[in-house]
Coordinates of C-alpha atoms in Angstrom, one line a residue:
M1 CA -0.2 -0.1 0.0
D2 CA 2.9 2.2 -0.3
D3 CA 3.2 5.2 -2.6
R4 CA -0.5 5.4 -3.2
I5 CA -2.1 8.5 -4.5
L6 CA -4.9 8.0 -2.2
D7 CA -2.6 8.6 0.6
I8 CA -1.9 12.2 -0.5
I9 CA -5.6 13.3 -1.3
S10 CA -6.5 15.5 1.8
S11 CA -9.4 17.4 -0.3
P12 CA -11.0 17.3 -3.6
S13 CA -9.3 20.1 -4.8
D14 CA -6.2 17.8 -5.0
L15 CA -7.8 16.0 -7.8
K16 CA -7.3 19.1 -10.1
L17 CA -4.0 18.2 -10.4
L18 CA -4.2 14.8 -11.5
T19 CA -4.3 13.5 -15.2
D20 CA -7.0 11.4 -16.4
E21 CA -4.7 8.3 -16.1
E22 CA -3.7 9.1 -12.3
L23 CA -7.6 9.1 -11.6
A24 CA -8.2 6.1 -13.2
L25 CA -5.3 4.7 -11.1
L26 CA -6.9 6.3 -8.0
A27 CA -10.0 4.9 -8.7
T28 CA -8.5 1.4 -8.3
E29 CA -6.8 2.4 -4.9
I30 CA -10.3 3.6 -3.5
R31 CA -12.0 0.2 -4.6
E32 CA -9.0 -1.8 -2.9
E33 CA -9.7 0.4 -0.1
I34 CA -13.3 -0.1 0.1
V35 CA -13.3 -3.6 -0.3
T36 CA -10.4 -3.8 2.4
V37 CA -12.5 -1.8 5.0
T38 CA -16.1 -3.5 4.3
S39 CA -14.6 -6.7 4.5
Q40 CA -14.1 -6.1 8.2
T41 CA -16.9 -3.7 8.9
G42 CA -19.4 -4.7 6.6
G43 CA -21.4 -2.1 4.4
H44 CA -22.9 -1.0 0.9
V45 CA -19.9 -2.4 -1.4
A46 CA -21.8 -3.0 -4.7
S47 CA -23.2 0.4 -5.0
S48 CA -20.3 2.2 -3.8
L49 CA -17.8 0.5 -5.9
G50 CA -20.1 1.6 -9.1
A51 CA -20.0 4.9 -8.2
V52 CA -16.3 5.6 -8.0
E53 CA -15.6 7.4 -11.2
I54 CA -18.7 9.3 -10.9
I55 CA -17.8 10.9 -8.0
L56 CA -13.9 11.5 -8.9
A57 CA -15.0 12.9 -12.1
A58 CA -17.3 15.4 -10.3
H59 CA -15.1 16.4 -7.7
S60 CA -12.3 17.1 -10.1
L61 CA -14.2 19.5 -11.6
L62 CA -16.5 21.1 -8.8
D63 CA -15.2 23.2 -6.0
C64 CA -16.8 21.7 -2.8
P65 CA -17.8 22.4 -0.5
T66 CA -18.7 26.0 -1.9
D67 CA -20.1 23.9 -5.0
K68 CA -22.8 21.0 -3.6
L69 CA -22.5 17.2 -4.4
V70 CA -25.7 15.8 -3.3
F71 CA -26.1 11.9 -3.0
D72 CA -29.5 10.1 -3.2
V73 CA -29.6 7.3 -0.3
G74 CA -25.9 7.9 0.3
H75 CA -25.0 4.1 0.1
Q76 CA -22.9 4.9 -3.1
A77 CA -20.8 7.7 -1.4
Y78 CA -17.9 6.0 0.2
A79 CA -15.4 7.2 -2.2
H80 CA -16.7 10.7 -1.5
K81 CA -15.9 10.3 2.6
L82 CA -12.3 9.0 1.1
L83 CA -11.8 12.1 -0.8
T84 CA -12.8 14.1 1.7
G85 CA -10.5 14.1 4.6
R86 CA -11.7 10.8 6.2
Q87 CA -9.2 8.4 4.8
D88 CA -7.5 8.0 7.9
A89 CA -10.9 6.8 9.8
F90 CA -12.4 5.1 7.1
D91 CA -11.5 1.7 8.8
T92 CA -13.8 3.0 11.6
L93 CA -16.8 2.9 8.9
R94 CA -20.3 2.0 10.3
C95 CA -18.7 1.4 13.6
Y96 CA -19.7 2.8 17.0
G97 CA -18.2 6.3 17.1
G98 CA -16.8 5.8 14.0
V99 CA -17.6 7.2 10.3
S100 CA -21.1 7.1 9.4
G101 CA -22.0 4.6 6.4
F102 CA -24.3 7.6 5.0
P103 CA -23.5 11.3 4.5
K104 CA -23.8 13.1 7.7
P105 CA -23.6 16.8 7.6
G106 CA -22.1 16.9 11.4
E107 CA -19.1 14.8 10.2
S108 CA -18.2 16.8 7.3
E109 CA -18.6 20.3 5.7
Y110 CA -18.6 18.2 2.4
D111 CA -21.7 16.3 3.4
V112 CA -24.7 18.2 2.0
H113 CA -27.5 16.2 4.1
P114 CA -28.1 13.4 6.1
S115 CA -28.8 11.0 2.8
G116 CA -30.3 7.5 4.0
H117 CA -33.9 7.4 2.4
A118 CA -34.2 7.2 -1.6
S119 CA -35.5 9.5 -4.2
D120 CA -34.9 13.0 -1.8
S121 CA -31.8 14.2 -3.5
L122 CA -33.5 16.0 -6.3
S123 CA -35.8 17.8 -3.9
T124 CA -32.9 19.0 -1.8
A125 CA -30.4 19.6 -4.9
L126 CA -33.4 22.1 -6.3
G127 CA -33.9 23.8 -2.9
L128 CA -30.3 24.6 -2.7
A129 CA -30.1 25.8 -6.4
L130 CA -33.3 28.4 -5.7
A131 CA -31.4 29.3 -2.5
R132 CA -28.3 30.2 -4.4
D133 CA -30.7 32.1 -7.0
L134 CA -32.2 34.0 -4.1
R135 CA -28.9 34.9 -2.5
G136 CA -27.5 36.1 -6.2
T137 CA -24.3 33.6 -6.3
H138 CA -23.0 31.1 -8.7
E139 CA -22.2 27.9 -6.8
R140 CA -22.6 24.8 -8.9
I141 CA -25.4 22.2 -7.9
V142 CA -24.9 18.5 -8.9
A143 CA -27.1 15.5 -7.8
V144 CA -26.3 12.1 -8.0
I145 CA -29.4 9.5 -8.0
G146 CA -29.8 5.9 -9.0
D147 CA -32.2 4.8 -11.5
A148 CA -33.9 2.6 -8.8
A149 CA -34.3 6.0 -6.6
L150 CA -35.6 7.7 -9.8
S151 CA -38.7 5.4 -9.5
G152 CA -39.7 6.8 -6.5
G153 CA -42.6 9.4 -6.5
M154 CA -40.6 12.2 -4.7
A155 CA -38.2 12.1 -7.4
F156 CA -40.8 12.6 -9.9
E157 CA -42.2 15.2 -8.0
A158 CA -39.1 16.9 -8.1
L159 CA -38.5 16.5 -11.7
N160 CA -41.7 18.1 -12.7
H161 CA -40.7 21.2 -10.4
I162 CA -36.9 21.3 -11.8
G163 CA -38.3 21.4 -15.4
Q164 CA -40.8 24.3 -14.4
A165 CA -38.2 26.2 -12.4
Q166 CA -35.5 26.0 -14.9
T167 CA -32.7 26.9 -12.6
P168 CA -29.2 25.4 -13.5
M169 CA -28.4 22.2 -12.1
V170 CA -27.1 19.2 -13.1
I171 CA -28.5 15.6 -12.4
I172 CA -26.2 12.6 -12.6
L173 CA -28.6 9.3 -13.5
N174 CA -26.3 6.5 -12.1
D175 CA -28.1 3.5 -14.3
N176 CA -26.6 0.5 -13.2
E177 CA -29.2 -1.7 -15.1
M178 CA -28.8 -0.8 -19.0
S179 CA -26.0 -1.5 -21.2
I180 CA -24.3 0.7 -23.7
S181 CA -24.2 -0.1 -27.4
R182 CA -20.9 0.9 -28.7
N183 CA -22.2 1.5 -32.1
V184 CA -24.6 4.3 -31.5
G185 CA -22.5 5.8 -28.4
A186 CA -20.8 8.2 -30.6
L187 CA -24.0 9.9 -32.2
M188 CA -25.8 9.7 -28.7
K189 CA -23.0 11.7 -27.2
H190 CA -22.9 14.1 -30.2
L191 CA -26.7 14.7 -30.2
G192 CA -26.3 15.1 -26.2
Y193 CA -23.6 17.4 -26.3
M194 CA -25.5 19.3 -28.7
R195 CA -28.6 19.8 -26.5
A196 CA -26.6 20.7 -23.8
S197 CA -25.0 23.8 -25.6
S198 CA -26.4 27.1 -25.0
Q199 CA -25.1 28.1 -28.5
Y200 CA -27.2 25.3 -30.3
R201 CA -30.4 26.1 -28.1
Q202 CA -30.1 29.8 -29.4
T203 CA -29.8 29.0 -32.9
R204 CA -32.5 26.4 -32.9
D205 CA -35.1 28.7 -31.2
S206 CA -34.0 31.8 -33.7
V207 CA -34.3 29.4 -36.5
Q208 CA -37.7 28.2 -35.2
E209 CA -39.3 31.8 -34.7
K210 CA -38.0 33.0 -38.0
L211 CA -39.9 30.2 -40.0
E212 CA -43.1 30.9 -37.9
S213 CA -43.2 34.3 -38.8
S214 CA -42.8 33.8 -42.7
G215 CA -46.0 32.7 -43.7
W216 CA -47.6 29.3 -44.1
L217 CA -44.5 27.9 -45.8
G218 CA -42.4 28.6 -43.0
N219 CA -45.0 27.2 -40.5
A220 CA -45.0 24.0 -42.5
M221 CA -41.3 23.8 -42.4
A222 CA -41.1 24.3 -39.0
N223 CA -43.3 21.8 -38.1
F224 CA -41.9 19.4 -40.2
G225 CA -38.6 20.1 -38.6
R226 CA -40.3 19.9 -34.9
N227 CA -41.8 16.3 -35.9
M228 CA -38.5 15.2 -37.4
K229 CA -36.5 16.3 -34.4
E230 CA -39.0 14.8 -32.0
S231 CA -39.1 11.4 -34.2
M232 CA -35.2 11.2 -34.3
K233 CA -35.1 11.6 -30.4
Q234 CA -37.7 9.0 -29.9
F235 CA -35.6 6.8 -32.4
V236 CA -31.9 7.5 -30.6
I237 CA -32.9 8.3 -27.3
P238 CA -36.3 7.2 -26.4
R239 CA -35.4 6.8 -22.7
S240 CA -34.7 10.7 -22.4
M241 CA -37.9 11.8 -23.7
I242 CA -39.7 12.2 -20.5
F243 CA -36.7 14.6 -19.0
E244 CA -36.9 16.2 -22.6
Q245 CA -40.8 16.9 -22.2
L246 CA -40.5 18.0 -18.4
G247 CA -38.1 20.7 -19.5
I248 CA -35.0 19.0 -18.5
L249 CA -31.9 18.8 -21.2
C250 CA -30.6 15.1 -21.4
T251 CA -27.3 13.7 -22.6
A252 CA -27.1 10.5 -24.3
P253 CA -25.9 7.2 -22.1
I254 CA -22.1 7.5 -21.4
D255 CA -19.8 4.8 -20.0
G256 CA -19.6 5.7 -16.0
H257 CA -16.2 4.2 -15.5
D258 CA -14.7 6.4 -18.5
I259 CA -13.2 9.0 -16.4
P260 CA -11.9 11.2 -19.5
L261 CA -15.7 10.8 -21.1
L262 CA -17.3 11.6 -17.6
R263 CA -15.2 14.9 -17.2
E264 CA -15.5 15.9 -20.6
T265 CA -19.3 15.4 -20.6
L266 CA -19.5 17.2 -16.9
A267 CA -17.5 20.0 -18.3
N268 CA -19.6 20.7 -20.9
V269 CA -22.9 20.9 -18.9
V270 CA -21.8 22.1 -15.4
D271 CA -21.9 25.6 -16.2
T272 CA -25.1 25.7 -18.3
D273 CA -28.2 27.9 -17.8
V274 CA -30.6 25.4 -17.6
P275 CA -31.2 22.0 -15.8
V276 CA -29.4 19.0 -17.5
L277 CA -29.6 15.4 -16.8
V278 CA -26.3 13.2 -17.6
H279 CA -27.3 9.7 -18.2
V280 CA -24.6 7.5 -17.0
V281 CA -24.2 3.9 -17.1
T282 CA -22.3 1.7 -14.4
K283 CA -21.9 -1.7 -13.3
K284 CA -22.5 -2.4 -9.8
G285 CA -19.7 -3.8 -7.8
I286 CA -17.4 -3.3 -10.5
G287 CA -13.5 -4.2 -9.6
Y288 CA -14.5 -6.9 -7.1
G289 CA -15.3 -10.2 -8.6
P290 CA -17.9 -11.3 -5.9
A291 CA -19.3 -8.1 -5.9
E292 CA -20.0 -8.1 -9.7
R293 CA -21.3 -11.6 -9.8
S294 CA -23.8 -11.2 -6.8
P295 CA -24.3 -7.2 -6.5
E296 CA -27.7 -8.0 -4.4
V297 CA -25.9 -9.8 -1.9
F298 CA -23.0 -7.0 -1.8
H299 CA -25.6 -4.3 -1.8
G300 CA -25.7 -4.4 2.1
V301 CA -23.4 -7.1 3.5
A302 CA -21.8 -8.0 6.6
P303 CA -18.0 -8.7 7.0
F304 CA -16.9 -11.0 4.5
D305 CA -13.9 -13.0 3.4
I306 CA -12.1 -10.7 0.5
E307 CA -10.7 -13.9 -1.5
T308 CA -13.9 -15.6 -1.7
G309 CA -16.6 -13.0 -1.0
A310 CA -18.0 -15.6 1.4
V311 CA -19.9 -13.6 4.1
K312 CA -18.5 -14.4 7.6
K313 CA -21.3 -15.8 9.4
K314 CA -21.7 -16.0 13.2
S315 CA -23.1 -19.4 14.6
A316 CA -26.5 -18.1 15.5
K317 CA -28.3 -19.9 18.1
A318 CA -32.0 -19.0 16.6
P319 CA -33.1 -18.0 13.0
S320 CA -33.8 -14.3 12.5
Y321 CA -36.9 -12.5 13.0
T322 CA -37.3 -11.9 9.3
S323 CA -37.0 -15.5 8.4
V324 CA -39.5 -16.6 10.8
F325 CA -41.9 -14.5 9.4
S326 CA -41.4 -15.3 6.1
K327 CA -41.9 -19.1 7.1
A328 CA -45.1 -17.9 8.9
L329 CA -46.3 -15.9 5.7
V330 CA -45.6 -18.8 3.4
A331 CA -47.7 -21.2 5.8
E332 CA -50.5 -18.6 6.1
A333 CA -50.5 -18.3 2.3
A334 CA -50.6 -21.8 1.4
K335 CA -53.9 -21.8 3.3
D336 CA -55.6 -18.7 2.3
D337 CA -55.6 -17.7 -1.5
D338 CA -56.5 -14.3 -0.8
I339 CA -53.2 -13.3 1.0
V340 CA -51.3 -11.2 -1.2
A341 CA -47.7 -9.9 -0.4
I342 CA -46.3 -6.6 -1.0
T343 CA -43.0 -4.9 -0.4
A344 CA -40.9 -1.9 -1.7
A345 CA -37.9 -2.8 -3.3
M346 CA -37.0 -5.1 -0.2
K347 CA -38.1 -8.7 -1.4
D348 CA -35.0 -10.3 0.2
G349 CA -34.5 -7.9 3.2
T350 CA -38.2 -8.4 4.1
G351 CA -37.8 -12.3 3.8
L352 CA -40.3 -12.4 0.9
A353 CA -38.4 -14.1 -1.6
E354 CA -39.6 -17.4 -0.8
F355 CA -43.3 -16.1 -1.0
A356 CA -42.5 -14.8 -4.3
E357 CA -41.2 -18.1 -5.7
L358 CA -44.3 -20.1 -4.1
F359 CA -46.7 -17.5 -5.2
P360 CA -45.5 -15.4 -7.8
D361 CA -48.9 -14.2 -9.0
R362 CA -49.6 -13.0 -5.0
F363 CA -46.5 -11.2 -4.8
I364 CA -46.0 -7.4 -5.7
D365 CA -42.7 -5.3 -5.6
A366 CA -43.8 -1.7 -5.7
G367 CA -40.2 -0.4 -6.2
I368 CA -38.7 2.2 -3.9
A369 CA -42.4 3.8 -4.0
E370 CA -43.8 3.1 -0.1
E371 CA -46.5 5.5 -0.6
H372 CA -47.8 3.9 -3.7
A373 CA -47.3 0.4 -2.0
V374 CA -49.6 1.1 1.0
G375 CA -52.0 2.9 -1.3
L376 CA -52.2 -0.1 -3.6
A377 CA -52.6 -2.5 -0.5
S378 CA -56.2 -0.6 -0.1
G379 CA -57.3 -1.2 -3.4
L380 CA -56.4 -4.8 -3.0
A381 CA -58.3 -4.8 0.4
V382 CA -61.1 -3.1 -1.0
G383 CA -61.2 -6.0 -3.9
G384 CA -61.4 -8.7 -1.5
K385 CA -57.9 -9.8 -0.6
K386 CA -55.7 -9.8 2.5
P387 CA -52.7 -7.7 1.6
V388 CA -49.4 -7.9 3.8
V389 CA -47.3 -5.0 3.4
A390 CA -43.7 -6.0 4.6
I391 CA -41.7 -2.6 4.9
Y392 CA -38.8 -1.6 7.3
S393 CA -39.8 0.4 10.1
T394 CA -37.7 3.2 8.7
F395 CA -39.5 3.4 5.4
L396 CA -42.7 2.6 6.1
Q397 CA -42.8 6.0 8.0
R398 CA -42.7 7.6 4.5
A399 CA -46.5 6.4 3.9
I400 CA -47.9 7.5 6.9
D401 CA -50.7 9.4 5.1
Q402 CA -51.6 6.5 3.2
M403 CA -51.9 4.2 6.1
I404 CA -54.4 6.9 7.8
I405 CA -56.4 7.8 5.0
N406 CA -56.3 4.8 2.6
N407 CA -56.4 2.0 5.1
A408 CA -57.2 3.1 8.5
L409 CA -60.4 5.3 7.8
P410 CA -62.0 2.6 5.9
E411 CA -60.9 0.1 8.3
L412 CA -59.8 -2.1 5.9
N413 CA -58.1 -5.8 6.5
V414 CA -54.2 -4.9 5.5
V415 CA -51.5 -6.0 7.8
F416 CA -48.5 -4.0 7.9
A417 CA -45.3 -6.2 8.7
I418 CA -42.9 -3.6 9.8
D419 CA -39.5 -5.1 10.0
R420 CA -36.5 -3.8 11.5
A421 CA -38.1 -2.1 14.5
G422 CA -36.2 -0.3 17.2
I423 CA -32.4 0.0 17.0
V424 CA -31.1 -1.4 14.0
G425 CA -27.2 -1.0 14.5
E426 CA -24.6 0.0 12.1
D427 CA -26.9 2.1 9.4
G428 CA -27.5 4.6 12.0
P429 CA -29.9 7.5 12.6
T430 CA -31.5 7.3 8.9
H431 CA -32.4 3.8 9.4
H432 CA -33.3 3.0 13.1
G433 CA -37.2 1.8 13.6
M434 CA -37.4 4.4 16.2
F435 CA -40.9 6.1 15.3
D436 CA -43.3 2.9 14.3
I437 CA -44.8 2.9 17.8
A438 CA -45.8 6.2 17.9
Y439 CA -47.1 6.6 14.4
T440 CA -49.1 3.4 14.6
R441 CA -50.6 4.0 17.9
M442 CA -51.8 7.3 16.7
I443 CA -54.0 6.1 13.9
P444 CA -57.7 5.4 14.7
H445 CA -58.8 1.6 14.1
M446 CA -55.2 0.1 13.9
K447 CA -54.2 -2.6 16.1
V448 CA -50.5 -3.0 16.9
L449 CA -48.7 -6.0 18.2
A450 CA -45.1 -6.2 19.5
P451 CA -44.0 -9.9 19.9
S452 CA -41.4 -10.5 22.3
N453 CA -40.1 -13.7 20.4
E454 CA -40.3 -15.5 17.4
A455 CA -43.3 -17.7 18.7
E456 CA -45.1 -14.8 19.6
L457 CA -43.9 -13.1 16.3
V458 CA -45.9 -16.3 14.5
R459 CA -49.2 -15.8 16.4
S460 CA -49.4 -12.3 15.8
L461 CA -49.4 -12.8 12.3
R462 CA -52.1 -15.5 13.0
T463 CA -54.1 -12.8 15.2
A464 CA -53.6 -9.9 12.3
L465 CA -54.9 -12.4 9.2
S466 CA -58.0 -13.5 11.6
M467 CA -59.2 -10.6 13.6
G468 CA -59.0 -8.4 10.5
G469 CA -59.0 -4.7 10.1
P470 CA -55.8 -2.4 9.8
F471 CA -53.0 -4.4 11.8
A472 CA -49.5 -3.7 12.4
I473 CA -46.8 -6.1 13.8
R474 CA -43.4 -4.6 14.7
Y475 CA -40.4 -7.0 15.0
P476 CA -36.3 -6.6 15.2
R477 CA -33.5 -7.0 13.0
G478 CA -31.6 -9.9 13.8
E479 CA -31.6 -13.1 15.8
A480 CA -34.5 -14.3 17.3
E481 CA -34.6 -15.5 21.0
G482 CA -34.0 -19.2 20.3
V483 CA -37.8 -20.5 21.8
E484 CA -39.8 -23.3 20.5
I485 CA -42.5 -22.5 17.7
P486 CA -45.7 -24.8 17.8
A487 CA -46.6 -26.5 15.1
E488 CA -50.3 -24.8 15.5
S489 CA -50.5 -21.0 16.7
E490 CA -53.5 -19.7 18.2
P491 CA -54.6 -16.2 17.8
F492 CA -54.2 -13.6 20.7
D493 CA -56.8 -12.3 22.8
L494 CA -57.5 -8.6 21.8
G495 CA -55.7 -6.4 24.4
K496 CA -54.3 -9.0 26.8
S497 CA -50.9 -9.4 28.0
R498 CA -48.8 -12.4 29.2
L499 CA -47.4 -12.3 32.8
V500 CA -43.6 -13.4 32.4
R501 CA -42.4 -13.1 36.1
E502 CA -44.0 -11.9 39.4
G503 CA -42.6 -9.5 41.8
S504 CA -43.9 -6.9 44.4
D505 CA -41.4 -4.3 44.6
A506 CA -42.4 -3.0 41.0
A507 CA -43.8 -3.7 37.8
V508 CA -42.1 -3.4 34.5
L509 CA -44.7 -3.6 31.6
A510 CA -42.2 -4.2 28.4
F511 CA -42.6 -4.2 24.7
G512 CA -41.4 -6.2 22.2
R513 CA -37.8 -7.5 22.4
M514 CA -37.6 -5.0 25.4
V515 CA -39.4 -7.9 27.3
G516 CA -36.0 -9.9 27.3
K517 CA -34.1 -6.9 28.7
A518 CA -36.5 -6.6 31.4
E519 CA -36.1 -10.1 32.4
E520 CA -32.5 -9.6 32.5
A521 CA -32.9 -6.6 34.9
A522 CA -35.2 -8.4 37.0
C523 CA -32.8 -11.4 37.6
I524 CA -29.9 -8.5 38.4
L525 CA -32.5 -6.9 40.9
A526 CA -33.4 -10.2 42.3
R527 CA -30.0 -10.7 43.6
E528 CA -30.1 -7.3 45.5
G529 CA -33.4 -8.4 47.1
I530 CA -35.7 -6.3 44.6
E531 CA -38.4 -8.1 43.2
V532 CA -39.9 -7.0 40.1
R533 CA -43.1 -8.1 38.3
V534 CA -42.3 -8.4 34.3
V535 CA -45.3 -8.2 31.9
D536 CA -45.0 -8.7 28.3
M537 CA -47.6 -6.4 27.2
R538 CA -47.7 -7.9 23.7
W539 CA -50.2 -5.2 22.6
V540 CA -49.4 -1.5 22.1
K541 CA -52.7 -0.9 20.9
P542 CA -55.1 -1.6 22.6
L543 CA -53.3 -1.9 26.0
D544 CA -54.2 -4.2 28.5
T545 CA -55.9 -2.1 30.9
E546 CA -56.6 -4.8 33.4
A547 CA -52.4 -5.4 33.3
I548 CA -52.0 -1.5 34.2
R549 CA -54.2 -1.7 36.9
E550 CA -52.8 -4.5 38.6
A551 CA -49.2 -2.6 38.2
A552 CA -50.9 0.4 39.8
K553 CA -51.1 -1.6 43.3
L554 CA -47.2 -1.7 43.2
P555 CA -44.9 0.9 44.6
L556 CA -43.5 1.7 41.2
V557 CA -45.0 1.6 37.4
V558 CA -42.2 1.1 34.8
T559 CA -42.5 1.1 31.0
V560 CA -39.9 0.0 28.5
E561 CA -39.9 0.3 24.9
G562 CA -37.5 -0.1 21.8
G563 CA -38.7 3.4 20.4
V564 CA -39.2 7.0 21.0
I565 CA -40.6 8.1 24.5
A566 CA -42.8 10.7 22.6
G567 CA -45.8 9.4 21.7
G568 CA -44.9 5.7 22.8
A569 CA -46.7 2.9 24.4
G570 CA -45.2 4.3 27.9
E571 CA -47.2 7.5 27.3
G572 CA -50.2 5.4 26.6
V573 CA -49.7 3.6 29.7
L574 CA -49.5 7.1 31.6
G575 CA -52.6 8.1 30.0
E576 CA -54.4 4.7 31.3
L577 CA -53.1 5.4 34.9
A578 CA -54.6 8.8 35.0
R579 CA -57.7 7.7 33.7
L580 CA -57.8 5.1 36.7
Q581 CA -56.7 8.2 39.0
A582 CA -53.9 5.9 40.1
S583 CA -51.2 8.0 42.1
V584 CA -48.4 5.3 41.9
P585 CA -44.9 6.7 40.7
S586 CA -43.9 5.8 37.3
L587 CA -41.1 5.9 35.3
T588 CA -41.0 5.5 31.1
L589 CA -38.2 4.0 29.5
G590 CA -37.1 4.3 25.9
I591 CA -35.5 6.5 23.5
D592 CA -35.4 10.3 24.5
D593 CA -35.7 13.1 22.4
T594 CA -32.7 12.5 20.1
F595 CA -31.4 10.7 17.1
V596 CA -29.2 7.5 17.7
S597 CA -25.8 7.1 16.1
Q598 CA -24.5 3.9 14.4
G599 CA -22.8 0.9 16.1
K600 CA -23.5 -2.4 17.3
T601 CA -27.0 -2.7 19.0
D602 CA -25.7 -3.9 22.4
L603 CA -23.7 -1.0 22.7
L604 CA -26.4 1.5 21.4
L605 CA -28.9 -0.2 23.5
H606 CA -26.3 0.2 26.8
D607 CA -25.9 3.6 26.0
L608 CA -29.8 4.3 25.9
G609 CA -30.2 2.5 29.4
L610 CA -32.3 0.0 27.5
D611 CA -30.1 -3.2 28.2
G612 CA -30.6 -5.1 31.2
E613 CA -28.0 -3.2 33.5
G614 CA -29.6 0.0 32.3
I615 CA -33.2 -0.8 33.0
A616 CA -31.9 -2.2 36.9
K617 CA -30.2 1.2 37.4
S618 CA -33.3 2.9 36.5
V619 CA -35.6 0.9 38.7
R620 CA -33.1 0.8 41.6
K621 CA -32.9 4.7 41.4
A622 CA -36.7 5.3 41.2
L623 CA -37.2 3.0 44.3
G624 CA -34.3 4.8 46.3
R625 CA -32.4 2.0 46.9

């Protein structure tokens, strides 16, 4: 690793001193560094490897941080981090107290916004461009968005506004699905440059005006020319037509791994006076064989062996919650032809791959479009089907309006399987499932279950499908608890909890995975002579009012949940205590009014006081022991 160009890069401005050949060598070094580090930390490998040349070309032409480079999702930005002063700390990527796996403004002045959810970059970039125009300054705004993220509704809303605003900005469309035809590439490049040229546009408009003002023959020629132009564009570059019709100039597809071509194209468009879309074709995982062969595996991967690409799997005592949900849903669907599974570009992540294989006609992937997925579910339910919408907690919050208006208001039979609920670990604040308890329990007609182990999860799904109405089931990421799953699962009684452990000094009402942490706390306190009742509340909504009434007879009532306290289940319990006019001291434990950084889940829970030790400490303090 001696004498690397990467070692002398302290900021993007250093790239301006490098030749195209040196930039290509630097791209190789960056890929090696990304693979080396992520083999230890895990991360979003394939997407970041595919975007290396785009980032090098952009940073070599822009003057960041004055100019702005905006990333969509941000999982493609590892090269950006290496080029912006974080090289020495890059080996702490996604680690507790280390470099975030996504752009993070508090971490670097080069990170424009906390990009972690798809399809938002164009709105942010347009806002930056309009702010620039209002100030009367001239910084250049460039957004990088992937073809999958472009399918999101928010991106289309932004494109519509960008075309209307006609303010200068550049959109780099990172398309890693479409191949390049070398036979027509030169013509496409030429047409793209012509459309991006202000001189060409002025000449075109001038000729058009003169023809239209010179009588019927001129008008006829103008119409003929206009029709011919549109026909040629449809023939040569049909994919660009939607952008052109929105008022955004579009270059032809170019090779996203050709640094000279990228720099030449960007240099040609970056100072234009209108919005321009540069269509760049890349290959996910390029430069690392295993990631090229299996880009879906290396989209977000755990630590792996560099030589083979094999993921370093820890010996698991139990299956993951996601895999348990997967098998339970398949079993339910085998008995009920009306069950339809829906996800938003997360077939593998949400465990629906097996369902899709077994019941392809009843599986729908809506793409990166959570609002559409949830709205779609309402139509299926009205049509007599039983949709199960499996989406990560952090992404489902994008569709709260559709949950409320389209599904809860008409009381439809829709099940929301909320994966990755609670603290999720290394992906950090944009991905923690902190808010789903609050945003589901506020919705009228919604029933909410928080299973504490895998057997409870299977029963929760059975309950939701048999009971009907809008239903939410939240469950965490990772390995389950290792309990036995019965062959036949009976539905729960509505709003009834489960007593886990009896005690007379305090009652801990726990929700979801926090039940296990509460049990750990009870064991710690028992050794000190403090006997704590532990209740698995099961239901976030409706709450078990009888369990709360019984808890109020003890010296202290404690609630523990893996989400935000504000609007959470604990506040629901406090409301019930108030209705009972109970004067018992109470304590709500959860995530306080803060965002949680990245790191191993156990470390984060310890910091939040939500592990066994932390809960025991809070109970001990509240009891004055």
